[in-house]
Amino acid sequence: KQEVTQIPAALSVPEGENLVLNCSFTDSAIYNLQWFRQDPGKGLTSLLLIQSSQREQTSGRLNASLDKSSGRSTLYIAASQPGDSATYLCAALGGNKLVFGAGTILRVKS
Amino acid sequence: EAGVAQSPRYKIIEKRQSVAFWCNPISGHATLYWYQQILGQGPKLLIQFQNNGVVDDSQLPKDRFSAERLKGVDSTLKIQPAKLEDSAVYLCASSPWPVGGNTEAFFGQGTRLTVV
């Protein structure tokens, strides 16, 4: 059974700082690893998707990496802004199931 | 392209009442998911459809929850009777997968259910 863990559970940083969010998964037989953003009271917005054959994906200030052998993915946010404040969720697709972690609550202080 | 549509956005009901949620996925997406997200937790899969067939409903409380996907397109999730612990956000998502190899999942805005 796939289990996804995200560390830290919450993070508070000053504006402009670079930061890393961590995601680990127990079953390395995955099709992809997807990162989402969730604003309070809203649904999930897809940020980046890394296919199992890829090592990383980039979109603007975001960079996500995937290491299947160690069961880890990281989301790197460069030059953080107050507008980046949200909950960040990772999800692993494998064995027909999309399994989520509990998320990291990010607060960027101005 | 239009996103995943869900309705209603909010619902408040008393315990033991029934409620239904509706989802219209992105056109052409074969896979449809219903997730339950309790405050402070990650989404938990309730049921997954591929076209109009159920792929996984192992975490669906079948004594009170039911779901169907009409003609492999729209889907409804029903709770009857509701309990206090059903208070959560219900998220619908769709994905082209496994057709064509595109595995990206897209989510609707969710329905926030409060049971009082």
PDB file of C-alpha atoms in Angstrom:
ATOM      1  CA  LYS A   1       0.000   0.000   0.000  1.00  0.00           C
ATOM      2  CA  GLN A   2       1.441   3.353  -1.081  1.00  0.00           C
ATOM      3  CA  GLU A   3       2.054   5.889   1.691  1.00  0.00           C
ATOM      4  CA  VAL A   4       3.057   9.491   1.000  1.00  0.00           C
ATOM      5  CA  THR A   5       4.645  11.703   3.641  1.00  0.00           C
ATOM      6  CA  GLN A   6       5.379  15.406   3.477  1.00  0.00           C
ATOM      7  CA  ILE A   7       7.888  17.266   5.602  1.00  0.00           C
ATOM      8  CA  PRO A   8       7.678  19.810   7.132  1.00  0.00           C
ATOM      9  CA  ALA A   9       3.994  20.015   8.040  1.00  0.00           C
ATOM     10  CA  ALA A  10       4.257  23.809   8.213  1.00  0.00           C
ATOM     11  CA  LEU A  11       6.854  26.370   7.217  1.00  0.00           C
ATOM     12  CA  SER A  12       7.111  30.116   7.754  1.00  0.00           C
ATOM     13  CA  VAL A  13       9.751  32.096   5.869  1.00  0.00           C
ATOM     14  CA  PRO A  14      10.514  35.759   5.121  1.00  0.00           C
ATOM     15  CA  GLU A  15       9.845  37.065   1.646  1.00  0.00           C
ATOM     16  CA  GLY A  16      12.650  36.455  -0.840  1.00  0.00           C
ATOM     17  CA  GLU A  17      13.930  33.261   0.726  1.00  0.00           C
ATOM     18  CA  ASN A  18      14.487  30.109  -1.307  1.00  0.00           C
ATOM     19  CA  LEU A  19      12.834  27.033   0.172  1.00  0.00           C
ATOM     20  CA  VAL A  20      12.456  23.281  -0.279  1.00  0.00           C
ATOM     21  CA  LEU A  21       9.416  21.133   0.413  1.00  0.00           C
ATOM     22  CA  ASN A  22       9.907  17.389   0.766  1.00  0.00           C
ATOM     23  CA  CYS A  23       7.746  14.462  -0.281  1.00  0.00           C
ATOM     24  CA  SER A  24       8.528  10.782   0.260  1.00  0.00           C
ATOM     25  CA  PHE A  25       6.682   7.692  -0.946  1.00  0.00           C
ATOM     26  CA  THR A  26       7.011   4.052   0.053  1.00  0.00           C
ATOM     27  CA  ASP A  27       6.352   2.280  -3.270  1.00  0.00           C
ATOM     28  CA  SER A  28       8.757   3.313  -6.034  1.00  0.00           C
ATOM     29  CA  ALA A  29       6.608   1.715  -8.777  1.00  0.00           C
ATOM     30  CA  ILE A  30       4.911   4.977  -9.753  1.00  0.00           C
ATOM     31  CA  TYR A  31       3.782   6.444 -13.077  1.00  0.00           C
ATOM     32  CA  ASN A  32       4.257  10.036 -11.958  1.00  0.00           C
ATOM     33  CA  LEU A  33       4.574  12.438  -9.038  1.00  0.00           C
ATOM     34  CA  GLN A  34       2.363  15.520  -9.115  1.00  0.00           C
ATOM     35  CA  TRP A  35       2.629  18.683  -7.011  1.00  0.00           C
ATOM     36  CA  PHE A  36      -0.464  20.756  -6.224  1.00  0.00           C
ATOM     37  CA  ARG A  37      -1.224  24.045  -4.552  1.00  0.00           C
ATOM     38  CA  GLN A  38      -4.352  24.553  -2.437  1.00  0.00           C
ATOM     39  CA  ASP A  39      -5.542  27.969  -1.283  1.00  0.00           C
ATOM     40  CA  PRO A  40      -7.907  28.154   1.708  1.00  0.00           C
ATOM     41  CA  GLY A  41     -11.409  27.034   0.786  1.00  0.00           C
ATOM     42  CA  LYS A  42     -10.398  26.212  -2.764  1.00  0.00           C
ATOM     43  CA  GLY A  43      -9.708  23.143  -4.865  1.00  0.00           C
ATOM     44  CA  LEU A  44      -6.304  21.874  -5.962  1.00  0.00           C
ATOM     45  CA  THR A  45      -4.273  23.568  -8.677  1.00  0.00           C
ATOM     46  CA  SER A  46      -1.711  21.434 -10.499  1.00  0.00           C
ATOM     47  CA  LEU A  47       1.764  22.960 -10.355  1.00  0.00           C
ATOM     48  CA  LEU A  48       4.130  20.377 -11.803  1.00  0.00           C
ATOM     49  CA  LEU A  49       3.978  16.775 -12.939  1.00  0.00           C
ATOM     50  CA  ILE A  50       7.075  14.580 -13.188  1.00  0.00           C
ATOM     51  CA  GLN A  51       6.750  11.392 -15.189  1.00  0.00           C
ATOM     52  CA  SER A  52       8.522   8.334 -13.786  1.00  0.00           C
ATOM     53  CA  SER A  53      11.155   8.532 -16.549  1.00  0.00           C
ATOM     54  CA  GLN A  54      12.007  12.164 -15.728  1.00  0.00           C
ATOM     55  CA  ARG A  55      14.273  13.602 -13.059  1.00  0.00           C
ATOM     56  CA  GLU A  56      12.873  17.108 -12.801  1.00  0.00           C
ATOM     57  CA  GLN A  57      10.419  19.672 -14.121  1.00  0.00           C
ATOM     58  CA  THR A  58      10.538  23.458 -13.971  1.00  0.00           C
ATOM     59  CA  SER A  59       7.882  26.149 -14.187  1.00  0.00           C
ATOM     60  CA  GLY A  60       8.890  29.715 -13.481  1.00  0.00           C
ATOM     61  CA  ARG A  61      10.225  29.909  -9.912  1.00  0.00           C
ATOM     62  CA  LEU A  62       9.258  26.316  -9.201  1.00  0.00           C
ATOM     63  CA  ASN A  63      11.442  23.264  -9.715  1.00  0.00           C
ATOM     64  CA  ALA A  64      10.414  19.748  -8.794  1.00  0.00           C
ATOM     65  CA  SER A  65      12.772  16.771  -8.721  1.00  0.00           C
ATOM     66  CA  LEU A  66      12.100  13.046  -8.518  1.00  0.00           C
ATOM     67  CA  ASP A  67      14.337  10.247  -7.253  1.00  0.00           C
ATOM     68  CA  LYS A  68      12.359   7.029  -7.616  1.00  0.00           C
ATOM     69  CA  SER A  69      15.078   4.811  -6.193  1.00  0.00           C
ATOM     70  CA  SER A  70      15.039   6.643  -2.870  1.00  0.00           C
ATOM     71  CA  GLY A  71      11.282   7.342  -2.951  1.00  0.00           C
ATOM     72  CA  ARG A  72      11.676  11.104  -2.747  1.00  0.00           C
ATOM     73  CA  SER A  73      10.567  14.257  -4.502  1.00  0.00           C
ATOM     74  CA  THR A  74      11.348  17.864  -3.663  1.00  0.00           C
ATOM     75  CA  LEU A  75       9.669  21.104  -4.652  1.00  0.00           C
ATOM     76  CA  TYR A  76      12.035  24.062  -4.755  1.00  0.00           C
ATOM     77  CA  ILE A  77      10.556  27.568  -4.663  1.00  0.00           C
ATOM     78  CA  ALA A  78      12.935  30.381  -5.543  1.00  0.00           C
ATOM     79  CA  ALA A  79      12.618  33.925  -4.251  1.00  0.00           C
ATOM     80  CA  SER A  80       9.431  33.263  -2.310  1.00  0.00           C
ATOM     81  CA  GLN A  81       6.626  35.850  -2.310  1.00  0.00           C
ATOM     82  CA  PRO A  82       3.635  36.422   0.002  1.00  0.00           C
ATOM     83  CA  GLY A  83       1.408  35.191  -2.831  1.00  0.00           C
ATOM     84  CA  ASP A  84       3.085  31.788  -2.536  1.00  0.00           C
ATOM     85  CA  SER A  85       1.389  31.291   0.843  1.00  0.00           C
ATOM     86  CA  ALA A  86      -0.800  28.188   0.507  1.00  0.00           C
ATOM     87  CA  THR A  87      -0.825  24.464   1.237  1.00  0.00           C
ATOM     88  CA  TYR A  88       1.369  22.386  -1.064  1.00  0.00           C
ATOM     89  CA  LEU A  89       0.400  18.761  -1.669  1.00  0.00           C
ATOM     90  CA  CYS A  90       2.250  15.999  -3.482  1.00  0.00           C
ATOM     91  CA  ALA A  91       0.547  12.944  -4.941  1.00  0.00           C
ATOM     92  CA  ALA A  92       1.964   9.733  -6.373  1.00  0.00           C
ATOM     93  CA  LEU A  93       0.193   7.856  -9.172  1.00  0.00           C
ATOM     94  CA  GLY A  94       0.874   4.144  -9.102  1.00  0.00           C
ATOM     95  CA  GLY A  95      -1.057   0.891  -9.260  1.00  0.00           C
ATOM     96  CA  ASN A  96      -4.147   2.721 -10.529  1.00  0.00           C
ATOM     97  CA  LYS A  97      -4.249   4.993  -7.464  1.00  0.00           C
ATOM     98  CA  LEU A  98      -3.418   8.676  -6.896  1.00  0.00           C
ATOM     99  CA  VAL A  99      -2.281   8.873  -3.258  1.00  0.00           C
ATOM    100  CA  PHE A 100      -1.759  12.186  -1.471  1.00  0.00           C
ATOM    101  CA  GLY A 101       0.424  13.368   1.348  1.00  0.00           C
ATOM    102  CA  ALA A 102      -1.024  15.527   4.140  1.00  0.00           C
ATOM    103  CA  GLY A 103       0.546  18.688   2.714  1.00  0.00           C
ATOM    104  CA  THR A 104       2.904  21.435   3.823  1.00  0.00           C
ATOM    105  CA  ILE A 105       1.354  24.727   4.936  1.00  0.00           C
ATOM    106  CA  LEU A 106       3.592  27.537   3.685  1.00  0.00           C
ATOM    107  CA  ARG A 107       3.469  31.090   4.949  1.00  0.00           C
ATOM    108  CA  VAL A 108       5.658  33.726   3.337  1.00  0.00           C
ATOM    109  CA  LYS A 109       5.932  36.865   5.460  1.00  0.00           C
ATOM    110  CA  SER A 110       6.304  40.275   3.858  1.00  0.00           C
TER     111      SER A 110
ATOM    112  CA  GLU B   1     -10.446  23.980 -22.206  1.00  0.00           C
ATOM    113  CA  ALA B   2     -13.096  24.033 -19.485  1.00  0.00           C
ATOM    114  CA  GLY B   3     -12.056  22.674 -16.114  1.00  0.00           C
ATOM    115  CA  VAL B   4     -13.726  20.219 -13.768  1.00  0.00           C
ATOM    116  CA  ALA B   5     -17.076  21.586 -12.601  1.00  0.00           C
ATOM    117  CA  GLN B   6     -18.588  20.750  -9.217  1.00  0.00           C
ATOM    118  CA  SER B   7     -21.809  21.788  -7.530  1.00  0.00           C
ATOM    119  CA  PRO B   8     -22.901  22.901  -5.082  1.00  0.00           C
ATOM    120  CA  ARG B   9     -19.920  24.822  -3.631  1.00  0.00           C
ATOM    121  CA  TYR B  10     -21.299  24.723  -0.103  1.00  0.00           C
ATOM    122  CA  LYS B  11     -23.912  22.629   1.692  1.00  0.00           C
ATOM    123  CA  ILE B  12     -25.097  22.614   5.291  1.00  0.00           C
ATOM    124  CA  ILE B  13     -27.355  19.752   6.400  1.00  0.00           C
ATOM    125  CA  GLU B  14     -28.483  18.179   9.625  1.00  0.00           C
ATOM    126  CA  LYS B  15     -27.242  14.740  10.623  1.00  0.00           C
ATOM    127  CA  ARG B  16     -29.271  11.877   9.230  1.00  0.00           C
ATOM    128  CA  GLN B  17     -30.291  13.941   6.188  1.00  0.00           C
ATOM    129  CA  SER B  18     -29.181  13.032   2.682  1.00  0.00           C
ATOM    130  CA  VAL B  19     -27.065  15.065   0.263  1.00  0.00           C
ATOM    131  CA  ALA B  20     -25.815  14.725  -3.301  1.00  0.00           C
ATOM    132  CA  PHE B  21     -22.844  16.258  -5.091  1.00  0.00           C
ATOM    133  CA  TRP B  22     -22.390  16.574  -8.825  1.00  0.00           C
ATOM    134  CA  CYS B  23     -19.237  16.578 -10.960  1.00  0.00           C
ATOM    135  CA  ASN B  24     -18.695  17.257 -14.641  1.00  0.00           C
ATOM    136  CA  PRO B  25     -15.159  16.230 -15.649  1.00  0.00           C
ATOM    137  CA  ILE B  26     -13.045  17.625 -18.452  1.00  0.00           C
ATOM    138  CA  SER B  27     -14.358  16.392 -21.789  1.00  0.00           C
ATOM    139  CA  GLY B  28     -12.738  13.180 -22.944  1.00  0.00           C
ATOM    140  CA  HIS B  29     -11.156  12.287 -19.594  1.00  0.00           C
ATOM    141  CA  ALA B  30     -11.471   8.572 -18.935  1.00  0.00           C
ATOM    142  CA  THR B  31     -10.685   8.583 -15.200  1.00  0.00           C
ATOM    143  CA  LEU B  32     -12.788  10.341 -12.563  1.00  0.00           C
ATOM    144  CA  TYR B  33     -11.940  10.487  -8.858  1.00  0.00           C
ATOM    145  CA  TRP B  34     -13.915  11.496  -5.771  1.00  0.00           C
ATOM    146  CA  TYR B  35     -11.823  12.479  -2.749  1.00  0.00           C
ATOM    147  CA  GLN B  36     -12.775  13.438   0.794  1.00  0.00           C
ATOM    148  CA  GLN B  37     -10.595  16.046   2.478  1.00  0.00           C
ATOM    149  CA  ILE B  38     -11.055  16.572   6.196  1.00  0.00           C
ATOM    150  CA  LEU B  39      -9.682  19.835   7.582  1.00  0.00           C
ATOM    151  CA  GLY B  40      -5.924  19.627   8.080  1.00  0.00           C
ATOM    152  CA  GLN B  41      -5.520  16.360   6.193  1.00  0.00           C
ATOM    153  CA  GLY B  42      -4.630  15.340   2.671  1.00  0.00           C
ATOM    154  CA  PRO B  43      -7.338  14.155   0.272  1.00  0.00           C
ATOM    155  CA  LYS B  44      -8.474  10.548   0.742  1.00  0.00           C
ATOM    156  CA  LEU B  45      -9.730   8.612  -2.265  1.00  0.00           C
ATOM    157  CA  LEU B  46     -13.358   7.513  -1.952  1.00  0.00           C
ATOM    158  CA  ILE B  47     -13.997   6.086  -5.407  1.00  0.00           C
ATOM    159  CA  GLN B  48     -12.315   5.990  -8.796  1.00  0.00           C
ATOM    160  CA  PHE B  49     -14.065   5.405 -12.123  1.00  0.00           C
ATOM    161  CA  GLN B  50     -12.532   4.522 -15.467  1.00  0.00           C
ATOM    162  CA  ASN B  51     -15.155   5.454 -18.045  1.00  0.00           C
ATOM    163  CA  ASN B  52     -18.337   4.199 -16.316  1.00  0.00           C
ATOM    164  CA  GLY B  53     -16.736   1.309 -14.445  1.00  0.00           C
ATOM    165  CA  VAL B  54     -15.517   1.380 -10.835  1.00  0.00           C
ATOM    166  CA  VAL B  55     -11.752   0.841 -10.504  1.00  0.00           C
ATOM    167  CA  ASP B  56     -11.431   1.337  -6.734  1.00  0.00           C
ATOM    168  CA  ASP B  57     -14.037   1.923  -4.033  1.00  0.00           C
ATOM    169  CA  SER B  58     -12.200   0.240  -1.181  1.00  0.00           C
ATOM    170  CA  GLN B  59     -12.401   3.313   1.089  1.00  0.00           C
ATOM    171  CA  LEU B  60     -15.999   4.233   0.295  1.00  0.00           C
ATOM    172  CA  PRO B  61     -18.300   3.716   3.325  1.00  0.00           C
ATOM    173  CA  LYS B  62     -20.805   1.749   1.312  1.00  0.00           C
ATOM    174  CA  ASP B  63     -23.432   1.650   4.057  1.00  0.00           C
ATOM    175  CA  ARG B  64     -24.021   5.384   3.559  1.00  0.00           C
ATOM    176  CA  PHE B  65     -22.105   6.560   0.483  1.00  0.00           C
ATOM    177  CA  SER B  66     -22.920   5.771  -3.127  1.00  0.00           C
ATOM    178  CA  ALA B  67     -21.616   7.067  -6.438  1.00  0.00           C
ATOM    179  CA  GLU B  68     -22.320   6.628 -10.088  1.00  0.00           C
ATOM    180  CA  ARG B  69     -20.873   7.875 -13.329  1.00  0.00           C
ATOM    181  CA  LEU B  70     -23.506   8.404 -15.964  1.00  0.00           C
ATOM    182  CA  LYS B  71     -22.555   7.225 -19.464  1.00  0.00           C
ATOM    183  CA  GLY B  72     -18.902   7.604 -18.527  1.00  0.00           C
ATOM    184  CA  VAL B  73     -19.199  11.391 -18.198  1.00  0.00           C
ATOM    185  CA  ASP B  74     -20.910  13.190 -15.250  1.00  0.00           C
ATOM    186  CA  SER B  75     -20.817  11.715 -11.780  1.00  0.00           C
ATOM    187  CA  THR B  76     -22.853  12.052  -8.588  1.00  0.00           C
ATOM    188  CA  LEU B  77     -21.793  11.222  -5.036  1.00  0.00           C
ATOM    189  CA  LYS B  78     -24.534  10.698  -2.456  1.00  0.00           C
ATOM    190  CA  ILE B  79     -24.488  10.421   1.322  1.00  0.00           C
ATOM    191  CA  GLN B  80     -27.499   8.950   3.099  1.00  0.00           C
ATOM    192  CA  PRO B  81     -27.792   9.332   6.047  1.00  0.00           C
ATOM    193  CA  ALA B  82     -25.091  11.896   6.851  1.00  0.00           C
ATOM    194  CA  LYS B  83     -23.076  11.809  10.072  1.00  0.00           C
ATOM    195  CA  LEU B  84     -21.212  14.609  11.813  1.00  0.00           C
ATOM    196  CA  GLU B  85     -17.872  13.077  10.779  1.00  0.00           C
ATOM    197  CA  ASP B  86     -18.813  13.463   7.096  1.00  0.00           C
ATOM    198  CA  SER B  87     -18.119  17.201   7.384  1.00  0.00           C
ATOM    199  CA  ALA B  88     -15.348  17.753   4.855  1.00  0.00           C
ATOM    200  CA  VAL B  89     -14.547  19.071   1.413  1.00  0.00           C
ATOM    201  CA  TYR B  90     -15.477  16.669  -1.375  1.00  0.00           C
ATOM    202  CA  LEU B  91     -13.178  16.986  -4.364  1.00  0.00           C
ATOM    203  CA  CYS B  92     -13.752  15.664  -7.851  1.00  0.00           C
ATOM    204  CA  ALA B  93     -10.868  15.200 -10.278  1.00  0.00           C
ATOM    205  CA  SER B  94     -10.433  13.862 -13.775  1.00  0.00           C
ATOM    206  CA  SER B  95      -7.537  12.622 -15.858  1.00  0.00           C
ATOM    207  CA  PRO B  96      -7.055  11.409 -19.416  1.00  0.00           C
ATOM    208  CA  TRP B  97      -5.114   8.434 -18.033  1.00  0.00           C
ATOM    209  CA  PRO B  98      -4.800   5.670 -19.046  1.00  0.00           C
ATOM    210  CA  VAL B  99      -5.817   6.810 -22.517  1.00  0.00           C
ATOM    211  CA  GLY B 100      -2.980   8.368 -24.502  1.00  0.00           C
ATOM    212  CA  GLY B 101      -0.412   8.226 -21.724  1.00  0.00           C
ATOM    213  CA  ASN B 102      -1.217  11.640 -20.211  1.00  0.00           C
ATOM    214  CA  THR B 103      -1.474  11.066 -16.467  1.00  0.00           C
ATOM    215  CA  GLU B 104      -2.082  14.603 -15.173  1.00  0.00           C
ATOM    216  CA  ALA B 105      -5.062  14.980 -12.817  1.00  0.00           C
ATOM    217  CA  PHE B 106      -7.180  18.147 -12.684  1.00  0.00           C
ATOM    218  CA  PHE B 107      -9.385  19.089  -9.749  1.00  0.00           C
ATOM    219  CA  GLY B 108     -12.605  20.986  -9.334  1.00  0.00           C
ATOM    220  CA  GLN B 109     -13.207  23.674  -6.692  1.00  0.00           C
ATOM    221  CA  GLY B 110     -14.740  21.165  -4.305  1.00  0.00           C
ATOM    222  CA  THR B 111     -17.941  21.061  -2.260  1.00  0.00           C
ATOM    223  CA  ARG B 112     -17.665  22.004   1.397  1.00  0.00           C
ATOM    224  CA  LEU B 113     -20.132  19.944   3.428  1.00  0.00           C
ATOM    225  CA  THR B 114     -21.028  20.853   6.993  1.00  0.00           C
ATOM    226  CA  VAL B 115     -23.154  18.392   8.954  1.00  0.00           C
ATOM    227  CA  VAL B 116     -24.744  19.864  12.095  1.00  0.00           C
TER     228      VAL B 116
END
